[in-house]
Amino acid sequence: MDASQRRPTAGVRYALERADDEGASGATYRGFAHLPDADLPLEIRVEQPSEGSAEGRASVTARIDGAAEGVDVASLEKAGTALVKAALRAARDAGRPMPRRIVRWRGPS
């Protein structure tokens, strides 16, 4: 097992993979928010704006299930949403499709 697959010693490591069963209207990323003491299941849903929509941005929402007491789920979900938005924006700006995998580490604040 290499270092990218182990739990972080501090902060959180997000590891997400896009589900295959999605169409042009959106995508679902599933994976984990890896903390030093726990692996929390994470699902992030991306809804693309409809054609002719006044708002040209995708809607991104995150959900973590089964968090232990004392874990700031809202903060983890917010950070997960932000990193997926950033990855989507970078792919769009480079003319690439949505990324298949997203893996990012966020240090302690």
PDB file of C-alpha atoms in Angstrom:
ATOM      1  CA  MET A   1       0.000   0.000   0.000  1.00  0.00           C
ATOM      2  CA  ASP A   2       1.491   3.327  -1.024  1.00  0.00           C
ATOM      3  CA  ALA A   3       1.158   6.578   0.930  1.00  0.00           C
ATOM      4  CA  SER A   4      -1.784   7.809  -1.184  1.00  0.00           C
ATOM      5  CA  GLN A   5      -3.919   4.876  -0.005  1.00  0.00           C
ATOM      6  CA  ARG A   6      -3.305   5.181   3.739  1.00  0.00           C
ATOM      7  CA  ARG A   7      -5.169   7.365   6.182  1.00  0.00           C
ATOM      8  CA  PRO A   8      -3.648  10.794   6.697  1.00  0.00           C
ATOM      9  CA  THR A   9      -1.844  11.501   9.959  1.00  0.00           C
ATOM     10  CA  ALA A  10      -3.517  14.949  10.041  1.00  0.00           C
ATOM     11  CA  GLY A  11      -6.268  16.677   8.109  1.00  0.00           C
ATOM     12  CA  VAL A  12      -8.479  14.834   5.649  1.00  0.00           C
ATOM     13  CA  ARG A  13      -7.886  13.054   2.340  1.00  0.00           C
ATOM     14  CA  TYR A  14     -10.776  13.033  -0.101  1.00  0.00           C
ATOM     15  CA  ALA A  15     -10.828  10.127  -2.554  1.00  0.00           C
ATOM     16  CA  LEU A  16     -13.724  10.133  -5.030  1.00  0.00           C
ATOM     17  CA  GLU A  17     -14.599   8.286  -8.220  1.00  0.00           C
ATOM     18  CA  ARG A  18     -17.298   9.180 -10.724  1.00  0.00           C
ATOM     19  CA  ALA A  19     -20.106   6.610 -11.117  1.00  0.00           C
ATOM     20  CA  ASP A  20     -20.551   5.138 -14.609  1.00  0.00           C
ATOM     21  CA  ASP A  21     -24.334   5.339 -14.759  1.00  0.00           C
ATOM     22  CA  GLU A  22     -24.678   9.100 -15.226  1.00  0.00           C
ATOM     23  CA  GLY A  23     -25.818  11.033 -18.274  1.00  0.00           C
ATOM     24  CA  ALA A  24     -25.214  14.521 -19.586  1.00  0.00           C
ATOM     25  CA  SER A  25     -27.435  16.044 -16.876  1.00  0.00           C
ATOM     26  CA  GLY A  26     -24.968  15.329 -14.106  1.00  0.00           C
ATOM     27  CA  ALA A  27     -22.752  12.900 -12.270  1.00  0.00           C
ATOM     28  CA  THR A  28     -22.298  11.318  -8.886  1.00  0.00           C
ATOM     29  CA  TYR A  29     -18.913  10.987  -7.229  1.00  0.00           C
ATOM     30  CA  ARG A  30     -18.620   8.350  -4.493  1.00  0.00           C
ATOM     31  CA  GLY A  31     -15.762   7.654  -2.163  1.00  0.00           C
ATOM     32  CA  PHE A  32     -14.462   8.586   1.252  1.00  0.00           C
ATOM     33  CA  ALA A  33     -13.304  11.419   3.419  1.00  0.00           C
ATOM     34  CA  HIS A  34     -10.353   9.742   5.140  1.00  0.00           C
ATOM     35  CA  LEU A  35      -9.590  11.160   8.598  1.00  0.00           C
ATOM     36  CA  PRO A  36      -6.777  10.020  10.895  1.00  0.00           C
ATOM     37  CA  ASP A  37      -9.277   7.950  12.929  1.00  0.00           C
ATOM     38  CA  ALA A  38     -12.095   7.154  10.477  1.00  0.00           C
ATOM     39  CA  ASP A  39     -13.098   6.615   6.861  1.00  0.00           C
ATOM     40  CA  LEU A  40     -16.390   8.401   6.188  1.00  0.00           C
ATOM     41  CA  PRO A  41     -18.480   7.450   3.122  1.00  0.00           C
ATOM     42  CA  LEU A  42     -18.953  10.517   0.926  1.00  0.00           C
ATOM     43  CA  GLU A  43     -21.268  11.087  -2.026  1.00  0.00           C
ATOM     44  CA  ILE A  44     -21.179  14.253  -4.111  1.00  0.00           C
ATOM     45  CA  ARG A  45     -23.881  14.935  -6.689  1.00  0.00           C
ATOM     46  CA  VAL A  46     -23.245  17.246  -9.654  1.00  0.00           C
ATOM     47  CA  GLU A  47     -26.266  18.594 -11.552  1.00  0.00           C
ATOM     48  CA  GLN A  48     -25.422  20.342 -14.806  1.00  0.00           C
ATOM     49  CA  PRO A  49     -27.516  23.411 -15.693  1.00  0.00           C
ATOM     50  CA  SER A  50     -30.227  22.828 -18.281  1.00  0.00           C
ATOM     51  CA  GLU A  51     -29.896  24.242 -21.789  1.00  0.00           C
ATOM     52  CA  GLY A  52     -30.817  27.899 -21.868  1.00  0.00           C
ATOM     53  CA  SER A  53     -30.554  28.195 -18.109  1.00  0.00           C
ATOM     54  CA  ALA A  54     -29.747  31.681 -16.844  1.00  0.00           C
ATOM     55  CA  GLU A  55     -27.294  30.175 -14.343  1.00  0.00           C
ATOM     56  CA  GLY A  56     -24.338  28.626 -16.146  1.00  0.00           C
ATOM     57  CA  ARG A  57     -22.881  26.729 -13.174  1.00  0.00           C
ATOM     58  CA  ALA A  58     -23.335  23.183 -12.027  1.00  0.00           C
ATOM     59  CA  SER A  59     -25.079  22.557  -8.723  1.00  0.00           C
ATOM     60  CA  VAL A  60     -22.852  20.482  -6.419  1.00  0.00           C
ATOM     61  CA  THR A  61     -24.068  18.911  -3.160  1.00  0.00           C
ATOM     62  CA  ALA A  62     -22.269  16.577  -0.759  1.00  0.00           C
ATOM     63  CA  ARG A  63     -23.507  14.060   1.793  1.00  0.00           C
ATOM     64  CA  ILE A  64     -21.590  12.123   4.437  1.00  0.00           C
ATOM     65  CA  ASP A  65     -23.316   9.254   6.222  1.00  0.00           C
ATOM     66  CA  GLY A  66     -22.363   7.538   9.444  1.00  0.00           C
ATOM     67  CA  ALA A  67     -20.046  10.108  10.977  1.00  0.00           C
ATOM     68  CA  ALA A  68     -18.826   9.556  14.516  1.00  0.00           C
ATOM     69  CA  GLU A  69     -19.579  11.954  17.327  1.00  0.00           C
ATOM     70  CA  GLY A  70     -17.345  15.009  17.341  1.00  0.00           C
ATOM     71  CA  VAL A  71     -16.812  15.027  13.564  1.00  0.00           C
ATOM     72  CA  ASP A  72     -17.735  18.312  11.863  1.00  0.00           C
ATOM     73  CA  VAL A  73     -19.725  16.789   8.991  1.00  0.00           C
ATOM     74  CA  ALA A  74     -20.920  20.137   7.615  1.00  0.00           C
ATOM     75  CA  SER A  75     -17.337  21.365   7.275  1.00  0.00           C
ATOM     76  CA  LEU A  76     -16.212  18.149   5.561  1.00  0.00           C
ATOM     77  CA  GLU A  77     -19.153  18.304   3.149  1.00  0.00           C
ATOM     78  CA  LYS A  78     -18.448  21.967   2.379  1.00  0.00           C
ATOM     79  CA  ALA A  79     -14.770  21.254   1.650  1.00  0.00           C
ATOM     80  CA  GLY A  80     -15.704  18.235  -0.493  1.00  0.00           C
ATOM     81  CA  THR A  81     -18.129  20.346  -2.503  1.00  0.00           C
ATOM     82  CA  ALA A  82     -15.486  23.048  -3.016  1.00  0.00           C
ATOM     83  CA  LEU A  83     -12.813  20.626  -4.219  1.00  0.00           C
ATOM     84  CA  VAL A  84     -15.185  18.989  -6.719  1.00  0.00           C
ATOM     85  CA  LYS A  85     -16.230  22.418  -8.028  1.00  0.00           C
ATOM     86  CA  ALA A  86     -12.559  23.341  -8.453  1.00  0.00           C
ATOM     87  CA  ALA A  87     -11.781  20.081 -10.269  1.00  0.00           C
ATOM     88  CA  LEU A  88     -14.782  20.554 -12.588  1.00  0.00           C
ATOM     89  CA  ARG A  89     -13.815  24.163 -13.303  1.00  0.00           C
ATOM     90  CA  ALA A  90     -10.203  23.178 -14.110  1.00  0.00           C
ATOM     91  CA  ALA A  91     -11.375  20.403 -16.452  1.00  0.00           C
ATOM     92  CA  ARG A  92     -13.853  22.730 -18.179  1.00  0.00           C
ATOM     93  CA  ASP A  93     -11.248  25.484 -18.611  1.00  0.00           C
ATOM     94  CA  ALA A  94      -8.824  22.979 -20.152  1.00  0.00           C
ATOM     95  CA  GLY A  95     -11.504  21.629 -22.510  1.00  0.00           C
ATOM     96  CA  ARG A  96     -11.548  18.204 -20.845  1.00  0.00           C
ATOM     97  CA  PRO A  97     -14.510  16.113 -19.648  1.00  0.00           C
ATOM     98  CA  MET A  98     -15.370  15.768 -15.952  1.00  0.00           C
ATOM     99  CA  PRO A  99     -12.565  13.976 -14.120  1.00  0.00           C
ATOM    100  CA  ARG A 100     -12.981  10.256 -13.437  1.00  0.00           C
ATOM    101  CA  ARG A 101     -11.149  10.392 -10.088  1.00  0.00           C
ATOM    102  CA  ILE A 102     -10.548  13.206  -7.654  1.00  0.00           C
ATOM    103  CA  VAL A 103      -8.089  12.747  -4.787  1.00  0.00           C
ATOM    104  CA  ARG A 104      -7.082  15.704  -2.643  1.00  0.00           C
ATOM    105  CA  TRP A 105      -5.613  16.238   0.820  1.00  0.00           C
ATOM    106  CA  ARG A 106      -6.670  19.110   3.019  1.00  0.00           C
ATOM    107  CA  GLY A 107      -4.538  19.881   6.045  1.00  0.00           C
ATOM    108  CA  PRO A 108      -5.767  20.796   9.498  1.00  0.00           C
ATOM    109  CA  SER A 109      -7.001  24.337   9.908  1.00  0.00           C
TER     110      SER A 109
END
